Amino acid sequence: MLRYTLKRLLSLSVSLLVASIIIFLAIEVVPGDPASYMLGINAQPDTIAALREELGLNVSAVERYVNWVSGMLTGNFGTSYTYRTPVVDMIGDRMWISLPLALYALLLSTLIAFPAGILAASKRGSVADTLVMGITQLGVAIPNFWFAMLMVLVFAINLRWFSAGGFPGWDGGFWLAVKALTLPAVSLALPQASILARVMRSALLDTLGEDFVRSARAKGLNRRQALWRHALRNAMIPVLTIIGLQFSFLLAGAIIIENVFFLPGLGRLVFQSISQRDLIVVESVVMLLVFAVVIVNFSVDIAYALVDPRLRRRS
Amino acid sequence: MSLLQIDQLNLAIHGTPILRDVSFHLDAGQIVGVIGESGSGKSMTAYSVMQLLPEGSTTTGAIRLNGDNLLDLSEEQMCALRGDELGMVFQEPMTALNPVKSIGDQVAETVRIHRKASRAESLRIARETLDRVELPADRFPLSRFPHELSGGQRQRVVIAMAIALRPKVLIADEPTTALDVTTQAQILKLLRRLVREDNMALMLISHDLAVVSDLADEIVIMKSGTVVETGSAKTLFQSMTHPYTKKLFEASSHVPDRAEAESRTAAPLLKVSHVSRDYALPRTSLFAPPPKFRAVNDVSFQIQQGESLGLVGESGCGKSTLTRAILGLEEVQEGTILIDGVPVFSGHQVRRDIRQKMQVVFQDPYGSFNPRHRVARLVCEPFHLLDRPPRGAARAEAVAEALESVGLDEADGRKYIHEFSGGQRQRIAIARALIIKPKLIVLDEAVSALDVSIRAQILDLLADLSDRFGLTYLFISHDLSVVRSITDRVLVMKAGQIVEEGRTDAVFDNPQHAYTQSLIAAAPRLPDRQEQKEVSQ
Amino acid sequence: MAVSDPSLSEPGLLRQVLRSRSLIIGVVLSALFIGAALVSYVWTPFDAETMNIPNKLKPPNLVHWFGTDHFGRDIFSMIMVGARTSIAVALIAVGIGMLLGVPLGLASAARRGSWLDELIMRGNDLVFAFPALLIAIMITAVFGPSAVNAIIAIGIFNIPVFARLTRGSALSLWTRDYVLSARVAGKGALRISVEHILPNITNLLIVQGTIQFSLGILAEAGLSYVGLGAQPPIPSWGRMLADSQTLITLAPHMALFPGFAILLTVLGLNLMGDGLRDLLDPRLRNARR
């Protein structure tokens, strides 16, 4: 298990390293000099040179890369080209909207998908199964941001159960913040829950056809017991894979959904930075998101090993 | 009244009749062998008793356990019987156990499902049961997982799950088919012991006449969903009233007529000298080089032109690796393989003129052909090796000739492979091997997947072809009886080495090496019908 | 050997009928939208780009079937032209994914365990860590937003999908005896990949292609919604929804119709994919046994 964890950690670090290089290079190829862009066309050459030095742009690309990475490791994400404030301050608060939103949605998605998938698989061919399959078919096809708009129309504007947007901040009380994130999280979660429920159902049906389930039935377990005690844990392996993938989709989705609900999260920051060509912010946000995705995938790998003893083979 | 009485059992799945009027019975302490080829309905009979039939099944008739008709019981009542009064063991031990649960938990589950036993108590019973199936605590603690066990050991765990509560009836569906012959003998011995100890009734289902006849008290022969003959094992093979029983018996012990290979002094066709092949195992340490596994260890032998050589060994002995090396599919680290005096590998490539001299027939008649091509194209594949492959009419003629030589028709070339049965597919595989008239044909378990009656026909065909075309065979098999019937000489391989070599009849009648002796002793034998005294141990 | 006992779970007849019905619905829906996109080249009820401010925000009526938007443009016509953008972006992106992903997967499988395989698979893992949106953000940050960049972003994301699928199924085919026979017949890896592997995975690729096509339409809609996709005045469903957002209480029809267009197209493609899989699978299963 320790070997396995170390191996996964190693591959995690390599992924992050390569991702950081790709992101850095992508931003590198952008034509133009941020310093002259920031100071406008009438700036004096020596002012530009001074700013370049201040921004750390007067050194080689390799040095800049090393500075960027080591800066991020120590919590220094550089200075925004547009606002001249530390990027880390701009990301700080916003991160605590986007990440909790994605996690909230992941939680909801799992909580909806598991019972639905298990129900559909255990009563295959029944009305419940047909219903779950029909609803999920729609759920998979619905664009989450449109679904969010419809939710706003119904639950915020017509029923007035929730506010149509905005975020009171975590200081204003935990539940208030959760309430503000609920509509966005639900609209993110339902399409993903549909996918997950279908994966859960088909993984369970596959596993229910395995020889060891037949062995379990020969021991005297009824269908229900065979499903819960034997099929479910084996079916978790493909389901975990999807959960890992979904997090990255949910994170990306969160960035889009923030627009619908006027949430001041990373999404609004990144789109704003793109239009203002504040590339250092884009660079940092993307790296941060990749970091979150990689960490979640690492957790999924560890979960695999907990589910499947074949992976935690002792050497 | 019998313990288990099957009366006029009929089974249909989605309206298709599978079983018709199946009747037989089992008594306590009795072993009943149910024999049949694929499609005979023998497994479905077993699933009917367990009431574990596929969806859409309808059964009529009666299956009485102690007088209660199982077909009348509710699912809940059946669950109470399964694992308690009725135990079942399946064919494929590699997949019959839940990979994510320890063996202790899986055996204990049988106890916990049926008895109000505590976890500790059920684990204690699981321990006892594993001891009974000869998986001792020091080497097989309850915390072991299935992937840490071999096939034979897993089958013992499956048996332990089935007998933990000492059921009255145990059903074993091809319990040893997936196992090596020595493992098979041990499992059969174990089953026999358990029947004696618990006075259990055992329904032993098998395609292998020899396995069943060794063990069973009563024998039931099935064909196409019906019972064709039943009788006591002692007398059934003497009387054999039904023609199918006779046919089955003859096919099982079939020896094709072959012309005696003339001993030649010419240079060998295939010469293998001091061949070794290592595989790297997963690293155990970051710093040390990965450990190696020597699959083939200093093997040397040769085959003369026109000879039929058998290569026998159990799974993992290195025979597949050796086969791939001879076929030029994999390089070896040490030693040389010469065909007609020319090395198979020159550099890292295999020359076409070397490949032209050998072809292969594989085991699985279903996986041997690209399903998207017509048979004519499939058969022509080796033409790729010719500098000037025949085209047009010449090609069609070559295809026709190849198909006809294996007993098929020219018109079969226009069909797709899924239109053929397993035996026909194996004929097509042979036609494909023959079409460029190679000198050596490697038969890699080529008849192992076939029913006995089909197997007998294919063996006849191979014997006939070798007589007609002077072919040389390298016959690789785990099945001793097949090798015995078709080869002149035999090599016995174990753990990467050849432990015995000699004329086939000499090796079988008077094995020298301890391993060969154990292999031959373990092989199940058919009772001798003509009462000839054949005691070769 | 008795290895061919029927499996313990056979799908019922009813289910098969239901599934073929899903294929029919799927094909009809997909054909409807692809048809609308094609027809839009020669005919739309109104010009999709002509503004008519006095006529703005009209609810659906007999003249403007789906109503008009805040510039008075005809929404029905815009949806027809928008179908063009959506379908083109998604289709080209799937094409990129297949064209690059399938050969990479085949090469990876043909040289399994080699450094090439390792490189391709690690590269795949890396791309998988970036959702299409992140790739699009990177690309637009560098080159500015456009439909072409949306295609590239979705296309890049599709590459590992097809590479993995191809590699996985090709690996199992490489262990087939017919591939070994082809090797004994002296055929090389390239020839075997083209002759024996590719034809036997086309079914899987078609099914996955349909699924990726529908995902591509969703992704394109999402990208244009946040302004990273097709730029005005090219109509696109995602942009139409973005425009409708502030007017949702005033003119809900502006949000409903483009949303339903996306929903039904994606639904149609998914149903078609499911139907195709069930139609193609039995043959696949027979062939593979």
GROMACS .gro file of C-alpha atoms in nm, chain B residues 332-507:
model
  176
  647VAL     CA    1   1.510  -1.586  -2.687
  648GLN     CA    2   1.805  -1.468  -2.484
  649GLU     CA    3   2.021  -1.775  -2.519
  650GLY     CA    4   2.056  -2.064  -2.758
  651THR     CA    5   1.957  -2.113  -3.120
  652ILE     CA    6   1.654  -2.239  -3.306
  653LEU     CA    7   1.730  -2.368  -3.654
  654ILE     CA    8   1.481  -2.458  -3.925
  655ASP     CA    9   1.648  -2.658  -4.200
  656GLY     CA   10   1.977  -2.540  -4.056
  657VAL     CA   11   1.887  -2.170  -4.077
  658PRO     CA   12   1.830  -1.967  -3.758
  659VAL     CA   13   1.473  -1.841  -3.711
  660PHE     CA   14   1.585  -1.495  -3.608
  661SER     CA   15   1.844  -1.314  -3.813
  662GLY     CA   16   1.907  -0.991  -3.630
  663HIS     CA   17   1.573  -0.908  -3.475
  664GLN     CA   18   1.381  -1.008  -3.786
  665VAL     CA   19   1.240  -1.336  -3.909
  666ARG     CA   20   1.307  -1.404  -4.273
  667ARG     CA   21   1.011  -1.482  -4.491
  668ASP     CA   22   1.165  -1.800  -4.628
  669ILE     CA   23   1.187  -1.928  -4.270
  670ARG     CA   24   0.827  -1.839  -4.195
  671GLN     CA   25   0.719  -2.017  -4.515
  672LYS     CA   26   0.839  -2.342  -4.366
  673MET     CA   27   0.611  -2.340  -4.064
  674GLN     CA   28   0.250  -2.268  -3.982
  675VAL     CA   29   0.041  -2.295  -3.671
  676VAL     CA   30  -0.303  -2.407  -3.554
  677PHE     CA   31  -0.420  -2.256  -3.227
  678GLN     CA   32  -0.649  -2.384  -2.956
  679ASP     CA   33  -0.950  -2.157  -2.969
  680PRO     CA   34  -1.163  -2.219  -3.276
  681TYR     CA   35  -1.358  -1.900  -3.199
  682GLY     CA   36  -1.067  -1.657  -3.164
  683SER     CA   37  -0.854  -1.784  -3.451
  684PHE     CA   38  -1.021  -1.590  -3.729
  685ASN     CA   39  -1.092  -1.229  -3.808
  686PRO     CA   40  -1.473  -1.227  -3.806
  687ARG     CA   41  -1.487  -0.961  -4.077
  688HIS     CA   42  -1.324  -1.160  -4.357
  689ARG     CA   43  -1.461  -1.440  -4.570
  690VAL     CA   44  -1.314  -1.785  -4.529
  691ALA     CA   45  -1.134  -1.770  -4.866
  692ARG     CA   46  -0.949  -1.458  -4.757
  693LEU     CA   47  -0.877  -1.605  -4.413
  694VAL     CA   48  -0.731  -1.920  -4.564
  695CYS     CA   49  -0.512  -1.717  -4.799
  696GLU     CA   50  -0.345  -1.515  -4.528
  697PRO     CA   51  -0.014  -1.711  -4.539
  698PHE     CA   52   0.021  -1.618  -4.909
  699HIS     CA   53   0.162  -1.298  -4.768
  700LEU     CA   54   0.481  -1.498  -4.724
  701LEU     CA   55   0.517  -1.583  -5.092
  702ASP     CA   56   0.710  -1.364  -5.331
  703ARG     CA   57   0.452  -1.430  -5.599
  704PRO     CA   58   0.124  -1.517  -5.435
  705PRO     CA   59  -0.119  -1.683  -5.675
  706ARG     CA   60  -0.392  -1.456  -5.809
  707GLY     CA   61  -0.729  -1.500  -5.973
  708ALA     CA   62  -0.806  -1.853  -6.078
  709ALA     CA   63  -0.486  -1.995  -5.933
  710ARG     CA   64  -0.572  -1.846  -5.597
  711ALA     CA   65  -0.927  -1.980  -5.607
  712GLU     CA   66  -0.791  -2.320  -5.697
  713ALA     CA   67  -0.545  -2.316  -5.409
  714VAL     CA   68  -0.826  -2.222  -5.169
  715ALA     CA   69  -1.049  -2.498  -5.304
  716GLU     CA   70  -0.771  -2.750  -5.274
  717ALA     CA   71  -0.690  -2.650  -4.916
  718LEU     CA   72  -1.056  -2.656  -4.811
  719GLU     CA   73  -1.116  -2.989  -4.981
  720SER     CA   74  -0.811  -3.145  -4.821
  721VAL     CA   75  -0.964  -3.076  -4.477
  722GLY     CA   76  -1.302  -3.214  -4.578
  723LEU     CA   77  -1.475  -2.886  -4.655
  724ASP     CA   78  -1.623  -2.755  -4.974
  725GLU     CA   79  -1.502  -2.493  -5.219
  726ALA     CA   80  -1.829  -2.302  -5.162
  727ASP     CA   81  -1.743  -2.266  -4.793
  728GLY     CA   82  -1.483  -2.011  -4.895
  729ARG     CA   83  -1.754  -1.756  -4.959
  730LYS     CA   84  -1.897  -1.780  -4.608
  731TYR     CA   85  -1.803  -1.593  -4.294
  732ILE     CA   86  -1.646  -1.773  -4.004
  733HIS     CA   87  -1.945  -1.739  -3.770
  734GLU     CA   88  -2.138  -1.970  -4.000
  735PHE     CA   89  -1.919  -2.262  -3.892
  736SER     CA   90  -1.911  -2.488  -3.586
  737GLY     CA   91  -1.606  -2.526  -3.364
  738GLY     CA   92  -1.489  -2.842  -3.538
  739GLN     CA   93  -1.532  -2.691  -3.884
  740ARG     CA   94  -1.341  -2.383  -3.775
  741GLN     CA   95  -1.053  -2.600  -3.663
  742ARG     CA   96  -1.058  -2.760  -4.010
  743ILE     CA   97  -1.040  -2.414  -4.164
  744ALA     CA   98  -0.746  -2.332  -3.936
  745ILE     CA   99  -0.572  -2.641  -4.064
  746ALA     CA  100  -0.652  -2.545  -4.424
  747ARG     CA  101  -0.496  -2.205  -4.358
  748ALA     CA  102  -0.185  -2.372  -4.223
  749LEU     CA  103  -0.163  -2.608  -4.521
  750ILE     CA  104  -0.212  -2.360  -4.801
  751ILE     CA  105   0.152  -2.265  -4.848
  752LYS     CA  106   0.258  -2.627  -4.800
  753PRO     CA  107   0.481  -2.572  -4.498
  754LYS     CA  108   0.712  -2.841  -4.369
  755LEU     CA  109   0.634  -2.798  -4.003
  756ILE     CA  110   0.292  -2.748  -3.849
  757VAL     CA  111   0.279  -2.643  -3.488
  758LEU     CA  112  -0.043  -2.760  -3.324
  759ASP     CA  113  -0.081  -2.553  -3.010
  760GLU     CA  114  -0.351  -2.731  -2.803
  761ALA     CA  115  -0.526  -2.761  -3.137
  762VAL     CA  116  -0.791  -3.010  -3.022
  763SER     CA  117  -0.818  -2.915  -2.655
  764ALA     CA  118  -1.128  -2.699  -2.691
  765LEU     CA  119  -1.326  -2.953  -2.893
  766ASP     CA  120  -1.588  -3.203  -2.783
  767VAL     CA  121  -1.457  -3.558  -2.782
  768SER     CA  122  -1.642  -3.674  -3.091
  769ILE     CA  123  -1.520  -3.373  -3.292
  770ARG     CA  124  -1.174  -3.416  -3.147
  771ALA     CA  125  -1.161  -3.772  -3.276
  772GLN     CA  126  -1.246  -3.650  -3.628
  773ILE     CA  127  -0.981  -3.379  -3.621
  774LEU     CA  128  -0.719  -3.625  -3.498
  775ASP     CA  129  -0.810  -3.855  -3.787
  776LEU     CA  130  -0.777  -3.566  -4.028
  777LEU     CA  131  -0.434  -3.471  -3.890
  778ALA     CA  132  -0.313  -3.830  -3.916
  779ASP     CA  133  -0.443  -3.854  -4.270
  780LEU     CA  134  -0.283  -3.525  -4.377
  781SER     CA  135   0.054  -3.615  -4.236
  782ASP     CA  136   0.044  -3.945  -4.426
  783ARG     CA  137  -0.060  -3.774  -4.748
  784PHE     CA  138   0.169  -3.473  -4.741
  785GLY     CA  139   0.454  -3.599  -4.527
  786LEU     CA  140   0.392  -3.322  -4.273
  787THR     CA  141   0.593  -3.276  -3.960
  788TYR     CA  142   0.397  -3.197  -3.645
  789LEU     CA  143   0.495  -3.035  -3.323
  790PHE     CA  144   0.198  -3.120  -3.104
  791ILE     CA  145   0.173  -2.912  -2.789
  792SER     CA  146  -0.083  -3.023  -2.533
  793HIS     CA  147  -0.162  -3.067  -2.169
  794ASP     CA  148  -0.375  -3.368  -2.258
  795LEU     CA  149  -0.175  -3.686  -2.228
  796SER     CA  150  -0.423  -3.913  -2.405
  797VAL     CA  151  -0.427  -3.693  -2.715
  798VAL     CA  152  -0.050  -3.674  -2.731
  799ARG     CA  153  -0.028  -4.045  -2.687
  800SER     CA  154  -0.261  -4.111  -2.978
  801ILE     CA  155  -0.094  -3.892  -3.239
  802THR     CA  156   0.279  -3.859  -3.173
  803ASP     CA  157   0.588  -4.071  -3.238
  804ARG     CA  158   0.806  -3.909  -2.977
  805VAL     CA  159   0.725  -3.701  -2.675
  806LEU     CA  160   0.897  -3.440  -2.462
  807VAL     CA  161   0.783  -3.374  -2.105
  808MET     CA  162   0.839  -3.022  -1.986
  809LYS     CA  163   0.838  -2.893  -1.631
  810ALA     CA  164   0.943  -2.555  -1.492
  811GLY     CA  165   1.112  -2.452  -1.814
  812GLN     CA  166   1.309  -2.769  -1.861
  813ILE     CA  167   1.262  -3.089  -2.054
  814VAL     CA  168   1.265  -3.361  -1.794
  815GLU     CA  169   1.199  -3.659  -2.016
  816GLU     CA  170   1.221  -3.743  -2.382
  817GLY     CA  171   1.161  -4.063  -2.571
  818ARG     CA  172   0.938  -4.268  -2.796
  819THR     CA  173   0.578  -4.200  -2.702
  820ASP     CA  174   0.479  -4.554  -2.607
  821ALA     CA  175   0.804  -4.604  -2.414
  822VAL     CA  176   0.752  -4.286  -2.214
   0.00000   0.00000   0.00000
